[in-house]
Amino acid sequence: MPRPPLPTIVHLDADAFFVSCELARRPELRGKRCAVGGGPQRGIISSASYEARAVGVYTPMPTARALRVCPDLILLPHDNEHYAKTSQAMFDLCETVTPLVQRNSIDEGYLDLGPCACASVAAVEAKVRGLVARIWEELQIPVSIGIGTSLLVSQIASKLRKPRGFVTVPVGEEAAFLAPLPIEQLPGIGKKTAEEVKARGLRTIGDVVRKTDSALAGILGRDWRQVAAWARGIDTRAVETERAAPKSYSQQETFLEDRAFGDFEDIERGLKRMLDELLVKLRADGKRARTLTVKVRYPDFTNSSHAQSLPEPSDLERPFYPLVGDLLRAAWTRRRQPLRLVSVRLSGLTEGPAQLDLFTSANEAKHRHLAAVVDRLNANGKKPRVYHGYDL
């Protein structure tokens, strides 16, 4: 007899990942109000422990404000290389369970347990609980889990009971699971859109299902069919694994609270930090990039981007840094609207590092040597005073 359908799509979301990485190295800080972020005079909080969140510290709150909200907050320096290595180790463990692993970001991704041929929901859950236990035992990283029949359902489920949540949505119960949840849990329904649709009678996901097609079209516009499908738990996307060499390198940050244009400098610094991380990977892979793209996303989930190319491809921070602010301004066309997300992408890749020759300036040679030294220090777990142009 054929096996009954099972929920085999898993969304894994590490809890307060950057802080968890630091607590794995400093377990004596567990239970305390901790945050990873910049110095007290500048910078933003990039991750806060749940104890700190309980008293009002959030990401990406300015560090100075976080210290006013929580005077006993323990600030921990950001260690990009350590977080990248921990993320790699975490997803390597995932791939011991199933070959179908999609890495969405440094701290979350999807698994498809279809190839595991589990015979029951209990068997699926047991396999996932075993993975959660291994991640904790080997890395000391707590994770939250959502299990469902689709990427959408599993992702929403993983967010409901953090930290260390574990939620399974059985086959056929997707719509009932989603129905009581706030409308903003659906993709595409940002803060501003949620306010607008709530005023027109869509307060929960179940309200979407109960509306007629004509009513949904009037409220949601041209995207009403997609929203209606999601409200029923229908999502046909598959877990995608990426094995080929990347055609670009990108990183994004979704803000916990929308950021206004007055936060421009903090957002620019965040983009440069992400650029730093991408260029470390670029050099490690022996590549150079020609084009830098900055993308912004507004609360209504519409995007805008702007790109600029260098005369020659590079793997150094110096030629890309001056572009970041101008690209952010050019992409942020709706200045009166805040941003929900920003991202940076390097493309136009070329194999091999730039070769130094008689025509290479002494200044460029100095910066290339500095970049190599800093990369080695980070790889060895040592923290240099200057990180690729930033005075920490």
CSV table of C-alpha atoms in Angstrom, one decimal:
chain,number,residue,atom,x,y,z
A,1,MET,CA,0.0,0.0,0.0
A,2,PRO,CA,1.3,3.5,-0.7
A,3,ARG,CA,2.4,5.5,2.3
A,4,PRO,CA,0.1,8.3,3.5
A,5,PRO,CA,1.4,11.8,2.8
A,6,LEU,CA,3.5,13.3,5.5
A,7,PRO,CA,4.7,16.8,6.5
A,8,THR,CA,8.4,16.5,5.4
A,9,ILE,CA,9.4,20.2,4.9
A,10,VAL,CA,11.4,21.5,7.9
A,11,HIS,CA,12.3,25.1,8.6
A,12,LEU,CA,15.2,25.4,11.0
A,13,ASP,CA,15.7,28.8,12.6
A,14,ALA,CA,18.6,29.3,15.0
A,15,ASP,CA,17.6,31.3,18.1
A,16,ALA,CA,19.4,34.6,18.6
A,17,PHE,CA,22.2,33.2,16.5
A,18,PHE,CA,25.0,35.7,17.0
A,19,VAL,CA,24.5,35.8,20.7
A,20,SER,CA,24.1,32.0,20.8
A,21,CYS,CA,27.5,31.7,19.1
A,22,GLU,CA,29.1,33.9,21.7
A,23,LEU,CA,27.4,32.1,24.6
A,24,ALA,CA,28.8,28.8,23.3
A,25,ARG,CA,32.2,30.2,23.9
A,26,ARG,CA,31.2,31.9,27.2
A,27,PRO,CA,28.6,29.7,28.8
A,28,GLU,CA,29.0,31.7,32.1
A,29,LEU,CA,26.9,34.4,30.4
A,30,ARG,CA,23.9,32.2,29.9
A,31,GLY,CA,20.8,33.7,31.5
A,32,LYS,CA,22.2,37.2,31.4
A,33,ARG,CA,21.2,40.2,29.3
A,34,CYS,CA,23.7,40.1,26.4
A,35,ALA,CA,23.8,41.5,23.0
A,36,VAL,CA,26.2,41.5,20.0
A,37,GLY,CA,26.7,45.0,18.6
A,38,GLY,CA,28.8,48.0,18.1
A,39,GLY,CA,30.5,50.1,20.7
A,40,PRO,CA,28.5,52.3,23.2
A,41,GLN,CA,29.0,55.5,21.1
A,42,ARG,CA,27.9,54.1,17.7
A,43,GLY,CA,26.6,51.1,15.9
A,44,ILE,CA,23.5,49.0,16.3
A,45,ILE,CA,22.5,45.8,18.1
A,46,SER,CA,22.7,42.9,15.6
A,47,SER,CA,21.5,40.2,18.0
A,48,ALA,CA,20.1,40.2,21.6
A,49,SER,CA,19.6,37.4,24.1
A,50,TYR,CA,16.0,36.7,25.0
A,51,GLU,CA,16.7,38.0,28.5
A,52,ALA,CA,17.7,41.3,26.9
A,53,ARG,CA,14.7,41.3,24.6
A,54,ALA,CA,12.4,40.9,27.6
A,55,VAL,CA,13.4,44.3,28.9
A,56,GLY,CA,13.1,46.1,25.5
A,57,VAL,CA,16.4,45.5,23.6
A,58,TYR,CA,15.8,44.6,20.0
A,59,THR,CA,17.5,44.4,16.7
A,60,PRO,CA,18.6,46.8,15.1
A,61,MET,CA,18.3,49.2,18.1
A,62,PRO,CA,21.2,51.7,18.3
A,63,THR,CA,23.7,50.5,20.9
A,64,ALA,CA,23.6,53.7,22.8
A,65,ARG,CA,19.8,53.5,23.2
A,66,ALA,CA,20.0,49.8,24.2
A,67,LEU,CA,22.4,50.7,27.0
A,68,ARG,CA,19.9,53.3,28.2
A,69,VAL,CA,17.0,50.8,28.1
A,70,CYS,CA,19.2,48.1,29.8
A,71,PRO,CA,22.1,49.6,31.7
A,72,ASP,CA,23.4,46.2,32.7
A,73,LEU,CA,23.5,44.9,29.1
A,74,ILE,CA,26.6,42.9,28.4
A,75,LEU,CA,27.9,44.0,25.0
A,76,LEU,CA,29.8,41.4,22.9
A,77,PRO,CA,31.9,42.2,19.8
A,78,HIS,CA,30.7,41.0,16.4
A,79,ASP,CA,32.9,38.1,15.1
A,80,ASN,CA,31.8,37.4,11.5
A,81,GLU,CA,34.3,34.6,10.9
A,82,HIS,CA,33.2,32.7,13.9
A,83,TYR,CA,29.5,33.0,13.0
A,84,ALA,CA,30.2,31.9,9.4
A,85,LYS,CA,32.1,28.8,10.7
A,86,THR,CA,29.3,27.9,13.1
A,87,SER,CA,26.7,28.3,10.4
A,88,GLN,CA,28.6,26.0,8.1
A,89,ALA,CA,28.9,23.4,10.9
A,90,MET,CA,25.2,23.6,11.6
A,91,PHE,CA,24.2,23.1,8.0
A,92,ASP,CA,26.8,20.3,7.6
A,93,LEU,CA,24.9,18.5,10.4
A,94,CYS,CA,21.6,19.1,8.5
A,95,GLU,CA,23.1,17.4,5.5
A,96,THR,CA,23.8,14.3,7.5
A,97,VAL,CA,20.0,14.0,7.8
A,98,THR,CA,19.0,14.8,4.2
A,99,PRO,CA,20.8,15.9,1.0
A,100,LEU,CA,18.0,18.4,0.4
A,101,VAL,CA,19.1,21.4,2.4
A,102,GLN,CA,18.4,25.0,1.4
A,103,ARG,CA,20.5,27.7,3.2
A,104,ASN,CA,18.4,30.8,3.3
A,105,SER,CA,20.8,32.8,5.5
A,106,ILE,CA,23.5,32.4,8.0
A,107,ASP,CA,21.0,31.2,10.7
A,108,GLU,CA,18.0,29.7,8.9
A,109,GLY,CA,17.1,27.3,6.2
A,110,TYR,CA,14.9,24.5,4.9
A,111,LEU,CA,15.2,20.7,4.8
A,112,ASP,CA,13.2,18.2,2.8
A,113,LEU,CA,13.0,14.9,4.6
A,114,GLY,CA,11.2,13.3,1.6
A,115,PRO,CA,14.3,11.2,0.7
A,116,CYS,CA,14.4,9.8,4.2
A,117,ALA,CA,11.4,7.6,3.6
A,118,CYS,CA,9.9,8.1,7.0
A,119,ALA,CA,6.9,6.0,7.7
A,120,SER,CA,5.0,8.3,10.1
A,121,VAL,CA,4.8,11.8,11.5
A,122,ALA,CA,6.4,10.4,14.6
A,123,ALA,CA,9.4,9.2,12.6
A,124,VAL,CA,9.8,12.6,10.9
A,125,GLU,CA,9.7,14.3,14.3
A,126,ALA,CA,12.2,11.8,15.8
A,127,LYS,CA,14.7,12.4,13.0
A,128,VAL,CA,14.4,16.2,13.4
A,129,ARG,CA,14.6,16.1,17.2
A,130,GLY,CA,17.8,14.0,16.8
A,131,LEU,CA,19.2,16.8,14.5
A,132,VAL,CA,18.2,19.5,17.1
A,133,ALA,CA,20.0,17.5,19.8
A,134,ARG,CA,23.2,17.1,17.7
A,135,ILE,CA,23.3,20.8,16.9
A,136,TRP,CA,23.0,21.6,20.6
A,137,GLU,CA,25.5,18.9,21.8
A,138,GLU,CA,28.2,19.7,19.2
A,139,LEU,CA,27.7,23.5,18.7
A,140,GLN,CA,25.7,24.7,21.7
A,141,ILE,CA,23.3,26.5,19.4
A,142,PRO,CA,19.5,26.3,20.2
A,143,VAL,CA,17.2,26.2,17.3
A,144,SER,CA,13.5,26.4,16.6
A,145,ILE,CA,11.7,24.0,14.2
A,146,GLY,CA,8.6,24.2,12.0
A,147,ILE,CA,7.5,21.0,10.2
A,148,GLY,CA,4.8,21.1,7.5
A,149,THR,CA,3.9,20.3,3.9
A,150,SER,CA,5.3,23.5,2.4
A,151,LEU,CA,8.0,26.2,2.9
A,152,LEU,CA,5.4,28.7,3.9
A,153,VAL,CA,3.7,26.6,6.6
A,154,SER,CA,7.0,25.3,8.1
A,155,GLN,CA,8.5,28.8,8.2
A,156,ILE,CA,5.5,30.3,10.0
A,157,ALA,CA,5.4,27.4,12.4
A,158,SER,CA,9.1,27.8,13.4
A,159,LYS,CA,8.5,31.4,14.5
A,160,LEU,CA,5.6,30.7,16.8
A,161,ARG,CA,7.2,29.3,20.0
A,162,LYS,CA,10.8,30.7,19.9
A,163,PRO,CA,13.1,30.0,21.5
A,164,ARG,CA,13.5,26.2,21.2
A,165,GLY,CA,10.1,25.9,19.5
A,166,PHE,CA,9.0,22.7,17.8
A,167,VAL,CA,5.8,22.9,15.9
A,168,THR,CA,4.4,20.3,13.5
A,169,VAL,CA,1.4,21.0,11.2
A,170,PRO,CA,-0.2,17.7,10.0
A,171,VAL,CA,-1.2,17.1,6.5
A,172,GLY,CA,-4.7,18.6,5.8
A,173,GLU,CA,-4.6,21.0,8.8
A,174,GLU,CA,-2.7,23.8,7.1
A,175,ALA,CA,-5.6,26.2,6.7
A,176,ALA,CA,-6.9,25.5,10.3
A,177,PHE,CA,-3.4,26.1,11.6
A,178,LEU,CA,-3.0,29.4,9.8
A,179,ALA,CA,-6.6,30.7,10.3
A,180,PRO,CA,-6.2,32.3,13.8
A,181,LEU,CA,-2.8,33.9,13.1
A,182,PRO,CA,-2.5,37.7,12.5
A,183,ILE,CA,-2.7,38.7,8.8
A,184,GLU,CA,0.9,40.1,8.9
A,185,GLN,CA,2.2,36.5,9.3
A,186,LEU,CA,1.7,36.1,5.6
A,187,PRO,CA,4.5,37.0,3.1
A,188,GLY,CA,3.8,40.3,1.4
A,189,ILE,CA,1.8,41.8,4.3
A,190,GLY,CA,4.0,44.4,5.8
A,191,LYS,CA,3.2,46.7,8.7
A,192,LYS,CA,1.6,49.4,6.6
A,193,THR,CA,-0.3,47.0,4.4
A,194,ALA,CA,-1.5,45.1,7.5
A,195,GLU,CA,-2.9,48.4,8.9
A,196,GLU,CA,-4.8,49.0,5.6
A,197,VAL,CA,-6.2,45.5,5.2
A,198,LYS,CA,-7.2,45.2,8.9
A,199,ALA,CA,-9.3,48.4,8.4
A,200,ARG,CA,-11.1,46.6,5.6
A,201,GLY,CA,-11.9,43.4,7.6
A,202,LEU,CA,-8.8,41.2,7.1
A,203,ARG,CA,-7.4,40.9,10.6
A,204,THR,CA,-6.5,37.2,10.6
A,205,ILE,CA,-5.4,34.8,7.9
A,206,GLY,CA,-8.7,33.0,8.3
A,207,ASP,CA,-10.4,36.2,7.3
A,208,VAL,CA,-8.8,35.9,3.8
A,209,VAL,CA,-10.2,32.5,3.3
A,210,ARG,CA,-13.7,33.7,4.3
A,211,LYS,CA,-13.8,36.6,1.8
A,212,THR,CA,-15.1,36.2,-1.7
A,213,ASP,CA,-12.7,36.5,-4.7
A,214,SER,CA,-14.1,39.8,-5.7
A,215,ALA,CA,-13.8,41.2,-2.2
A,216,LEU,CA,-10.1,40.0,-2.0
A,217,ALA,CA,-9.4,41.6,-5.4
A,218,GLY,CA,-10.8,44.9,-4.1
A,219,ILE,CA,-8.8,44.8,-0.9
A,220,LEU,CA,-5.5,43.2,-2.0
A,221,GLY,CA,-5.3,44.2,-5.7
A,222,ARG,CA,-3.5,42.2,-8.3
A,223,ASP,CA,-1.7,39.9,-5.8
A,224,TRP,CA,-5.0,38.6,-4.2
A,225,ARG,CA,-4.7,35.1,-5.8
A,226,GLN,CA,-1.3,34.5,-4.3
A,227,VAL,CA,-2.3,35.8,-0.9
A,228,ALA,CA,-5.5,33.6,-1.0
A,229,ALA,CA,-3.4,30.5,-1.8
A,230,TRP,CA,-1.0,31.2,1.0
A,231,ALA,CA,-3.9,31.7,3.4
A,232,ARG,CA,-4.9,28.1,2.7
A,233,GLY,CA,-1.4,26.9,3.2
A,234,ILE,CA,-0.8,26.3,-0.5
A,235,ASP,CA,2.8,26.8,-1.5
A,236,THR,CA,4.3,24.8,-4.4
A,237,ARG,CA,7.9,26.0,-4.0
A,238,ALA,CA,10.4,23.2,-3.5
A,239,VAL,CA,13.5,23.1,-1.3
A,240,GLU,CA,16.4,24.2,-3.5
A,241,THR,CA,20.0,23.1,-3.1
A,242,GLU,CA,22.7,25.1,-4.7
A,243,ARG,CA,25.8,23.1,-5.6
A,244,ALA,CA,27.0,25.1,-8.6
A,245,ALA,CA,29.6,27.8,-8.3
A,246,PRO,CA,27.8,31.1,-7.3
A,247,LYS,CA,27.2,33.7,-10.0
A,248,SER,CA,27.0,36.3,-7.3
A,249,TYR,CA,27.5,36.9,-3.6
A,250,SER,CA,24.8,38.5,-1.6
A,251,GLN,CA,23.6,39.2,1.9
A,252,GLN,CA,20.6,40.9,3.4
A,253,GLU,CA,19.2,42.1,6.7
A,254,THR,CA,15.5,42.3,7.6
A,255,PHE,CA,14.9,44.9,10.2
A,256,LEU,CA,12.8,44.0,13.2
A,257,GLU,CA,11.3,47.5,13.0
A,258,ASP,CA,11.1,49.6,9.8
A,259,ARG,CA,14.0,52.1,9.5
A,260,ALA,CA,13.4,55.7,8.4
A,261,PHE,CA,15.6,57.9,6.3
A,262,GLY,CA,16.9,59.5,9.4
A,263,ASP,CA,18.7,56.2,10.1
A,264,PHE,CA,20.6,56.4,6.8
A,265,GLU,CA,24.1,56.4,8.4
A,266,ASP,CA,23.4,53.3,10.5
A,267,ILE,CA,22.0,51.5,7.5
A,268,GLU,CA,25.0,52.5,5.4
A,269,ARG,CA,27.3,51.1,8.1
A,270,GLY,CA,25.3,47.9,8.1
A,271,LEU,CA,25.6,47.5,4.4
A,272,LYS,CA,29.4,48.0,4.6
A,273,ARG,CA,29.6,45.4,7.3
A,274,MET,CA,27.7,42.9,5.0
A,275,LEU,CA,30.1,43.9,2.2
A,276,ASP,CA,33.0,43.1,4.4
A,277,GLU,CA,31.7,39.6,5.0
A,278,LEU,CA,31.0,39.0,1.3
A,279,LEU,CA,34.5,40.1,0.3
A,280,VAL,CA,36.1,37.7,2.8
A,281,LYS,CA,34.2,34.9,1.1
A,282,LEU,CA,35.1,36.3,-2.3
A,283,ARG,CA,38.8,36.3,-1.5
A,284,ALA,CA,38.6,32.8,0.0
A,285,ASP,CA,37.0,31.5,-3.2
A,286,GLY,CA,39.7,33.2,-5.3
A,287,LYS,CA,37.3,35.5,-7.1
A,288,ARG,CA,36.9,39.2,-7.9
A,289,ALA,CA,33.7,41.2,-8.6
A,290,ARG,CA,33.0,44.1,-10.8
A,291,THR,CA,29.5,45.2,-9.9
A,292,LEU,CA,28.0,46.2,-6.5
A,293,THR,CA,24.2,46.3,-6.1
A,294,VAL,CA,22.2,47.7,-3.2
A,295,LYS,CA,18.6,46.7,-2.9
A,296,VAL,CA,15.9,48.1,-0.5
A,297,ARG,CA,12.5,46.7,0.4
A,298,TYR,CA,9.6,48.9,1.6
A,299,PRO,CA,7.0,47.7,4.1
A,300,ASP,CA,4.6,46.8,1.2
A,301,PHE,CA,7.3,44.4,0.0
A,302,THR,CA,8.1,46.3,-3.2
A,303,ASN,CA,11.8,46.5,-4.0
A,304,SER,CA,14.1,49.0,-5.5
A,305,SER,CA,17.8,48.6,-6.4
A,306,HIS,CA,20.7,50.4,-7.9
A,307,ALA,CA,24.0,49.1,-9.2
A,308,GLN,CA,27.4,50.4,-10.2
A,309,SER,CA,30.4,48.7,-11.8
A,310,LEU,CA,34.1,49.3,-11.3
A,311,PRO,CA,36.4,49.8,-14.2
A,312,GLU,CA,38.2,46.7,-13.2
A,313,PRO,CA,37.0,43.8,-10.9
A,314,SER,CA,38.3,43.8,-7.4
A,315,ASP,CA,38.3,41.7,-4.2
A,316,LEU,CA,39.2,44.6,-1.9
A,317,GLU,CA,36.9,46.8,0.2
A,318,ARG,CA,38.6,50.1,-0.8
A,319,PRO,CA,37.1,50.5,-4.3
A,320,PHE,CA,33.6,49.4,-3.2
A,321,TYR,CA,33.2,51.4,0.0
A,322,PRO,CA,32.7,54.8,-1.6
A,323,LEU,CA,29.8,53.4,-3.7
A,324,VAL,CA,27.7,52.1,-0.8
A,325,GLY,CA,26.2,55.4,0.3
A,326,ASP,CA,25.4,56.7,-3.2
A,327,LEU,CA,23.8,53.4,-4.2
A,328,LEU,CA,21.7,53.4,-1.0
A,329,ARG,CA,20.5,56.9,-1.8
A,330,ALA,CA,19.8,56.0,-5.4
A,331,ALA,CA,17.9,52.8,-4.5
A,332,TRP,CA,15.9,54.6,-1.7
A,333,THR,CA,13.6,56.5,-4.1
A,334,ARG,CA,10.6,56.7,-1.7
A,335,ARG,CA,12.4,58.7,1.0
A,336,ARG,CA,9.2,59.3,3.0
A,337,GLN,CA,8.7,55.6,3.4
A,338,PRO,CA,10.8,53.5,5.8
A,339,LEU,CA,12.7,50.3,4.8
A,340,ARG,CA,11.9,46.8,5.8
A,341,LEU,CA,15.1,45.2,4.4
A,342,VAL,CA,18.4,46.1,2.7
A,343,SER,CA,20.8,43.8,0.8
A,344,VAL,CA,24.1,44.1,-0.9
A,345,ARG,CA,25.2,41.9,-3.9
A,346,LEU,CA,28.5,41.4,-5.7
A,347,SER,CA,28.3,40.2,-9.3
A,348,GLY,CA,30.3,40.2,-12.5
A,349,LEU,CA,32.6,37.6,-11.1
A,350,THR,CA,36.1,36.9,-12.4
A,351,GLU,CA,38.3,34.0,-11.4
A,352,GLY,CA,41.5,34.6,-9.6
A,353,PRO,CA,42.8,37.4,-7.5
A,354,ALA,CA,44.3,40.5,-9.1
A,355,GLN,CA,47.9,40.1,-10.0
A,356,LEU,CA,50.4,42.6,-8.7
A,357,ASP,CA,52.9,43.9,-11.3
A,358,LEU,CA,55.1,46.9,-12.0
A,359,PHE,CA,52.1,49.0,-12.7
A,360,THR,CA,50.3,48.2,-9.4
A,361,SER,CA,50.3,51.2,-7.1
A,362,ALA,CA,52.2,50.9,-3.8
A,363,ASN,CA,48.9,51.9,-2.1
A,364,GLU,CA,46.9,49.1,-3.6
A,365,ALA,CA,49.6,46.6,-2.7
A,366,LYS,CA,49.5,47.8,0.9
A,367,HIS,CA,45.8,47.4,1.1
A,368,ARG,CA,45.9,43.9,-0.5
A,369,HIS,CA,48.6,42.9,2.0
A,370,LEU,CA,46.5,44.3,4.9
A,371,ALA,CA,43.4,42.4,3.7
A,372,ALA,CA,45.3,39.2,3.6
A,373,VAL,CA,46.7,39.7,7.1
A,374,VAL,CA,43.2,40.6,8.5
A,375,ASP,CA,41.6,37.5,6.8
A,376,ARG,CA,44.3,35.3,8.4
A,377,LEU,CA,43.8,36.8,11.8
A,378,ASN,CA,40.0,36.3,11.6
A,379,ALA,CA,40.5,32.7,10.4
A,380,ASN,CA,42.7,32.1,13.5
A,381,GLY,CA,40.0,33.5,15.8
A,382,LYS,CA,42.1,36.6,16.6
A,383,LYS,CA,40.5,40.1,16.6
A,384,PRO,CA,42.5,42.8,14.8
A,385,ARG,CA,41.9,46.4,15.9
A,386,VAL,CA,41.1,47.4,12.3
A,387,TYR,CA,38.7,45.3,10.2
A,388,HIS,CA,39.0,46.2,6.5
A,389,GLY,CA,38.8,49.9,6.9
A,390,TYR,CA,36.6,50.1,10.0
A,391,ASP,CA,38.1,51.4,13.2
A,392,LEU,CA,36.5,49.2,15.7
